[in-house]
Short mmCIF file of C-alpha atoms in Angstrom, two decimals:
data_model
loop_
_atom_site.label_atom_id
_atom_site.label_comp_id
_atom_site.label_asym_id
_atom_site.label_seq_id
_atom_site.Cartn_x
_atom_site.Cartn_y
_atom_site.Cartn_z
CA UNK I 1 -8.55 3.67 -30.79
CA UNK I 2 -5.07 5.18 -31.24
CA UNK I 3 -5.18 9.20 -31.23
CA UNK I 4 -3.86 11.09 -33.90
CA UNK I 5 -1.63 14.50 -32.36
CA UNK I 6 -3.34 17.93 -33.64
CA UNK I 7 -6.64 16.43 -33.95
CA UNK I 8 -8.80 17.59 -31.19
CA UNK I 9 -7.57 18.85 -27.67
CA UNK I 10 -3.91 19.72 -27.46
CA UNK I 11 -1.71 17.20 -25.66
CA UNK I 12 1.60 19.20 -24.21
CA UNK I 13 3.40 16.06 -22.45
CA UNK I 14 5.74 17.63 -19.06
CA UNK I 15 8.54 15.73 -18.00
CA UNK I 16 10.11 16.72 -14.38
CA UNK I 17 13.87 15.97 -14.87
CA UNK I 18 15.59 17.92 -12.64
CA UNK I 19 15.81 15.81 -9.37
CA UNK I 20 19.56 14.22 -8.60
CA UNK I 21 17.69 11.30 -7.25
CA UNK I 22 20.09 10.12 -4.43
CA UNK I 23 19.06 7.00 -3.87
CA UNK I 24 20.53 5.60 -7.15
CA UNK I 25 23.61 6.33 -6.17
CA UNK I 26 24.80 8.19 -9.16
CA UNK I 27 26.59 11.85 -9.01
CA UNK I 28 23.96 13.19 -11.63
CA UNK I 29 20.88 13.94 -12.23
CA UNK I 30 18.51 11.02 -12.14
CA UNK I 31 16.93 11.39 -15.48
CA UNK I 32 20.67 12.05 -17.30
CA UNK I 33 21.86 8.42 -15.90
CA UNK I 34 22.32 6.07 -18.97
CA UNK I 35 19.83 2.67 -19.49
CA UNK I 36 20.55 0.65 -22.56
CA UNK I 37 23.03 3.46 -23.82
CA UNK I 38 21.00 6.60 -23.75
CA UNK I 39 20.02 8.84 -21.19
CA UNK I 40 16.56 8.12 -19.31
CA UNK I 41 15.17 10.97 -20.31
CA UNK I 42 15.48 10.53 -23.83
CA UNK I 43 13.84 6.82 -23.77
CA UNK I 44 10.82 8.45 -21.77
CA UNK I 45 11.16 11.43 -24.45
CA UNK I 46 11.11 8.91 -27.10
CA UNK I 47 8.38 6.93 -25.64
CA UNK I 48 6.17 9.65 -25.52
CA UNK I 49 6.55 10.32 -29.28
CA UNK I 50 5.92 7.47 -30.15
CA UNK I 51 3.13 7.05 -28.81
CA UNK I 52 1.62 9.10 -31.66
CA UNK I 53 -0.07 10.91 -28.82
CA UNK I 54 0.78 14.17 -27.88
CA UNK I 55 1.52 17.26 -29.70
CA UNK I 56 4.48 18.55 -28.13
CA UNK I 57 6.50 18.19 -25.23
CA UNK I 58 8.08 20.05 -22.51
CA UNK I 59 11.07 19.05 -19.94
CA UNK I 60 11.87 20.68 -17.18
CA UNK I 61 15.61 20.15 -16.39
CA UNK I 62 18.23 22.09 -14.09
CA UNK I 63 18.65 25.70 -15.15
CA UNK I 64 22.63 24.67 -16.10
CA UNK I 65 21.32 21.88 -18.21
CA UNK I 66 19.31 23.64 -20.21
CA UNK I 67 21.67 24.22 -23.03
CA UNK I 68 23.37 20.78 -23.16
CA UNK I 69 20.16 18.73 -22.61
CA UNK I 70 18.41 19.90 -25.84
CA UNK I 71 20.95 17.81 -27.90
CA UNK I 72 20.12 14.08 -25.53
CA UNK I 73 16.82 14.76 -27.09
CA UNK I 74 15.14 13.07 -29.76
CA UNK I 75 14.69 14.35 -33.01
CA UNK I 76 11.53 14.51 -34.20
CA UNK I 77 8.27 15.92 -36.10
CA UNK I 78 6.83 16.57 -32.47
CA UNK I 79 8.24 19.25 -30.84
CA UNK I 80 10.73 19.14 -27.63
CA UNK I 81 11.44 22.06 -25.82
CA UNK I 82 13.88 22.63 -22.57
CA UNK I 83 12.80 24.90 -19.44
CA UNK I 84 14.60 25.20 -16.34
CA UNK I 85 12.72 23.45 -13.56
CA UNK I 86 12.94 23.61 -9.75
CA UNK I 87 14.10 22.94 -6.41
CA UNK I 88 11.18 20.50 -5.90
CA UNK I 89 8.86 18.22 -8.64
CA UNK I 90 5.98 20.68 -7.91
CA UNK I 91 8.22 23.70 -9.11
CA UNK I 92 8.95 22.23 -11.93
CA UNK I 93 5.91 21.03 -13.57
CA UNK I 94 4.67 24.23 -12.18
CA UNK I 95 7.55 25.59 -14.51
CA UNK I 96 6.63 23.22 -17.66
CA UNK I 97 2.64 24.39 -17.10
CA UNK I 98 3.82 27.99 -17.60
CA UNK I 99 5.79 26.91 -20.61
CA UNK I 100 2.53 25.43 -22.08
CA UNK I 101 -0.07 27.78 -22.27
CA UNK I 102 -2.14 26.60 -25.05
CA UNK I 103 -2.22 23.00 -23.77
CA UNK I 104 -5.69 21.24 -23.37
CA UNK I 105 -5.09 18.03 -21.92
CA UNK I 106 -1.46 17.70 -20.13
CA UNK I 107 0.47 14.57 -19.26
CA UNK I 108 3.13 14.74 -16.57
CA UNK I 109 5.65 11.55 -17.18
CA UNK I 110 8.45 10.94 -14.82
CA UNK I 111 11.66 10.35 -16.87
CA UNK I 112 12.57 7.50 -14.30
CA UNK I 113 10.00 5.28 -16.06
CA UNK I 114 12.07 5.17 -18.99
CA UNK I 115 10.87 1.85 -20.54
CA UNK I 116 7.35 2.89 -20.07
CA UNK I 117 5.77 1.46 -23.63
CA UNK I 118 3.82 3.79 -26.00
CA UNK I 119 0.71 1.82 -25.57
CA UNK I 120 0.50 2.77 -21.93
CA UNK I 121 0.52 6.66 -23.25
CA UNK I 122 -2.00 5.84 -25.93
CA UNK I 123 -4.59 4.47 -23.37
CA UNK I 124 -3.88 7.71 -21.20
CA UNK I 125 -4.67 10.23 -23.80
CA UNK I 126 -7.81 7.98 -25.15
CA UNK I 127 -9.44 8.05 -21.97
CA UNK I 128 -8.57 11.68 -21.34
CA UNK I 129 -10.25 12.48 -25.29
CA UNK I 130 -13.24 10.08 -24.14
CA UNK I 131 -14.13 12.19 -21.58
CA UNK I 132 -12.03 11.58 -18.17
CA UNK I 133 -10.88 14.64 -16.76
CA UNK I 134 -7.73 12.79 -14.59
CA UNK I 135 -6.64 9.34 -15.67
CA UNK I 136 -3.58 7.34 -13.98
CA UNK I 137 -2.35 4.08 -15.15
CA UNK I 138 -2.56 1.23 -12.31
CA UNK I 139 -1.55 -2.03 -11.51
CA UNK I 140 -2.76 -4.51 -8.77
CA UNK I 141 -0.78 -4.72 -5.94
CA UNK I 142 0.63 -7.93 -5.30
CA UNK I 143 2.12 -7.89 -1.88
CA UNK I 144 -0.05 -7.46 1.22
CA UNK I 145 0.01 -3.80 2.55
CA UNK I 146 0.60 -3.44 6.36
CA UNK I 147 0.35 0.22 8.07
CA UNK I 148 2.62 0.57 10.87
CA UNK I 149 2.77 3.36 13.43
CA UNK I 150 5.90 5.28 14.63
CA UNK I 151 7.20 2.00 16.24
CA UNK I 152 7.42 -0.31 13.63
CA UNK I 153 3.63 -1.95 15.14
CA UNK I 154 1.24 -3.15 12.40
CA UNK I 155 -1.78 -0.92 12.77
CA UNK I 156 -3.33 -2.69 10.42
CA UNK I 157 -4.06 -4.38 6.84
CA UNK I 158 -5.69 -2.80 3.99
CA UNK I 159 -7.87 -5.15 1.89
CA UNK I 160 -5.29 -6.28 -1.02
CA UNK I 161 -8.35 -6.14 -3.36
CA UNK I 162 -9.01 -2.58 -3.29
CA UNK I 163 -5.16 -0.94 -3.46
CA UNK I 164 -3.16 -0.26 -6.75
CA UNK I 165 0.27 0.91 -7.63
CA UNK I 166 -0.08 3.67 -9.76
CA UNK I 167 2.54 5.06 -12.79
CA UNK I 168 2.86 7.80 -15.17
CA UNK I 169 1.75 9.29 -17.19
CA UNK I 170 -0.81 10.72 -15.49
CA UNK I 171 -3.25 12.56 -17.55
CA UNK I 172 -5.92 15.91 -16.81
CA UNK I 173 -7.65 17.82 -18.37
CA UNK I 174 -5.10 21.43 -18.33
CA UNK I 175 -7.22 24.25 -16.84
CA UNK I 176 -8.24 21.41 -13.50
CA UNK I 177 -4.25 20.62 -12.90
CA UNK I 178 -3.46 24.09 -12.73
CA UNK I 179 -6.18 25.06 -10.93
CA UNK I 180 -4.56 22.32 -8.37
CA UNK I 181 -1.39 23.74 -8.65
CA UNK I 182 -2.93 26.99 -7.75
CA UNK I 183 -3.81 25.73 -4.69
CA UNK I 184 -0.31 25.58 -3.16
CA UNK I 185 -0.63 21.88 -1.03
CA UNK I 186 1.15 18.87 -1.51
CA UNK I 187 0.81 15.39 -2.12
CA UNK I 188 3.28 12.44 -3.37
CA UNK I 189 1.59 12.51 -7.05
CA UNK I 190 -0.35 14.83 -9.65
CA UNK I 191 -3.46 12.68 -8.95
CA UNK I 192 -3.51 13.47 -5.44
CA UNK I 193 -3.82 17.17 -5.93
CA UNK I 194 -6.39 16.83 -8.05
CA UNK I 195 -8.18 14.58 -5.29
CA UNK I 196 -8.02 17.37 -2.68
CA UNK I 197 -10.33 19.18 -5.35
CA UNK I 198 -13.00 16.49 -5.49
CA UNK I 199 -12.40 15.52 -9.13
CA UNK I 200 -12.55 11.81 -9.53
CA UNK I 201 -9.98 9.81 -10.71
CA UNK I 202 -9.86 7.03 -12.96
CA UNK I 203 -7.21 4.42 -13.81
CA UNK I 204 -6.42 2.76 -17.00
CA UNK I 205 -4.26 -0.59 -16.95
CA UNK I 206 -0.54 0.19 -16.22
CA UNK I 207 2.34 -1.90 -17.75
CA UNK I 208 5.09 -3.67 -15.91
CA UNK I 209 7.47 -2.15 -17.62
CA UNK I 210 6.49 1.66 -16.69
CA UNK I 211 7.86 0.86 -12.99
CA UNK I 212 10.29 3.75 -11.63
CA UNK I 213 13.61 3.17 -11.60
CA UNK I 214 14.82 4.63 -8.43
CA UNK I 215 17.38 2.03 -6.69
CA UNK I 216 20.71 0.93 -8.24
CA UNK I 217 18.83 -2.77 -8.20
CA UNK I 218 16.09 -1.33 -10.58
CA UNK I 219 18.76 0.16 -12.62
CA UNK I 220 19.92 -3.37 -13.24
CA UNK I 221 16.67 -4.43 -13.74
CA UNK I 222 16.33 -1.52 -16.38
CA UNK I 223 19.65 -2.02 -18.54
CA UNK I 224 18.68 -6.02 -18.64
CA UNK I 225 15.16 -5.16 -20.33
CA UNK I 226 16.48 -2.54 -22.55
CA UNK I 227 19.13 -5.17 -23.43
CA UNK I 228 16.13 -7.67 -23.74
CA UNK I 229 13.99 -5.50 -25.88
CA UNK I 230 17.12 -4.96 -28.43
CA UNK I 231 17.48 -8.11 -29.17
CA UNK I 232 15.98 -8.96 -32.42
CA UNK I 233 14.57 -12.51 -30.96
CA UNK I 234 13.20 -10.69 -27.81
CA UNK I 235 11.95 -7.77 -29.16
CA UNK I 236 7.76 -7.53 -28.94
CA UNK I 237 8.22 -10.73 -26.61
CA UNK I 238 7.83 -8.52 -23.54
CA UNK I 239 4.48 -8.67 -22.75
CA UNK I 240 3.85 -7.37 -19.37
CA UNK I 241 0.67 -5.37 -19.17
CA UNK I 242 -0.95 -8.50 -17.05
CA UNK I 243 -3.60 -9.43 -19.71
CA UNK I 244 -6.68 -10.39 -18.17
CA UNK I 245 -6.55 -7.79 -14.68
CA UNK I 246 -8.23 -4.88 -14.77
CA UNK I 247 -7.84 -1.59 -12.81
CA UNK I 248 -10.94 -0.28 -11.39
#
């Protein structure tokens, strides 16, 4: 069932947008390079309102872009608001946390994953309202997975079966992600500081198109869906949230 914003928990959506993100190639921040026409971070902006999911929204953006990024934003009933971010991700939802007080559940959504559809959010926040006090959205992974040590040697290979690549948004319940943040370690995701606290987990189905654009080759993969989904004979025709597989 969809969610309705401002009934129940408060949903403050944070979106970390102040990496440059090197390895696109680009001589700007990451989330300010242009997919489709407009700025990533205002289709992930976008995408999170509507969603028809959260209650407001806060991005975290480099303290020089504060000013200017406001107008990139989208204009709606569900309020955006600007804070400088940091050095590092961590500083910087650590910044948009502080900028939400009131929040009760909080999403953090990478701008990268532009084209990630509203439905994907929607599923995020249900689970979150049903109960779940961390959700991620996963897919099956569908190459095989080799470790390797320092030599380039396979150490060994993880049971396909059991892995999953996993998106944003990630959802949590407010008071548990900062009481992760509190903490002060690190990890490559949200999720996996709330791990180190022995909260569980769970996944909801991810989407295809929520992948991260992070390469100039995904950035041509991006601007060819947004062009896709434009199109008034394509649009709704992109159905990509692997019916029938299910993330444990």
């Amino acid at each position: 069932m969809k969610t309705t914003p401002g009934d129940g928990p408060r949903v403050v959506a944070l979106v970390p947008a102040a990496g440059m993100g090197v390895r696109l190639g680009e001589n700007k921040p990451k989330a300010f390079v242009h997919v489709g026409g407009s700025p990533m971070l205002t289709l992930a902006v976008q995408g999170l309102i509507d969603s028809g999911s959260v209650d407001d929204v806060v991005v975290m953006v480099p303290a020089e872009l504060v000013a200017e990024t406001q107008a990139l934003l989208p204009v709606s009933t569900v309020p955006v608001h600007v804070v400088a971010g940091g050095a590092e991700r961590t500083d910087s939802v650590r910044a948009g946390l502080a900028a939400a007080p009131d929040a009760t559940l909080v999403l953090v959504h990478d701008a990268a994953r532009a084209l990630t559809p509203p439905a994907l959010i929607a599923r995020v926040v249900d689970a979150l309202r049903a109960g779940a006090r961390a959700v991620v959205p996963a897919l099956p992974v569908a190459d095989t997975i080799k470790s390797v040590d320092d030599t380039g040697a396979v150490t060994g290979t993880p049971d396909r079966s059991e892995l999953r690549a996993i998106q944003t948004p990630q959802g949590f319940d407010a008071e548990l992600l900062r009481a992760a943040y509190a903490v002060g370690t690190q990890a490559t995701d949200d999720a996996g500081l709330v791990e180190m606290l022995g909260t569980t987990v769970h996944t909801v189905l991810g989407d295809a198109l929520a992948f991260k654009i992070t390469s100039p080759l995904d950035l041509v993969l991006a601007n060819t869906l947004a062009a896709r989904r434009d199109t008034p004979d394509t649009a709704g025709g992109l159905d990509t949230t692997r019916a029938g597989m299910t993330a444990s």
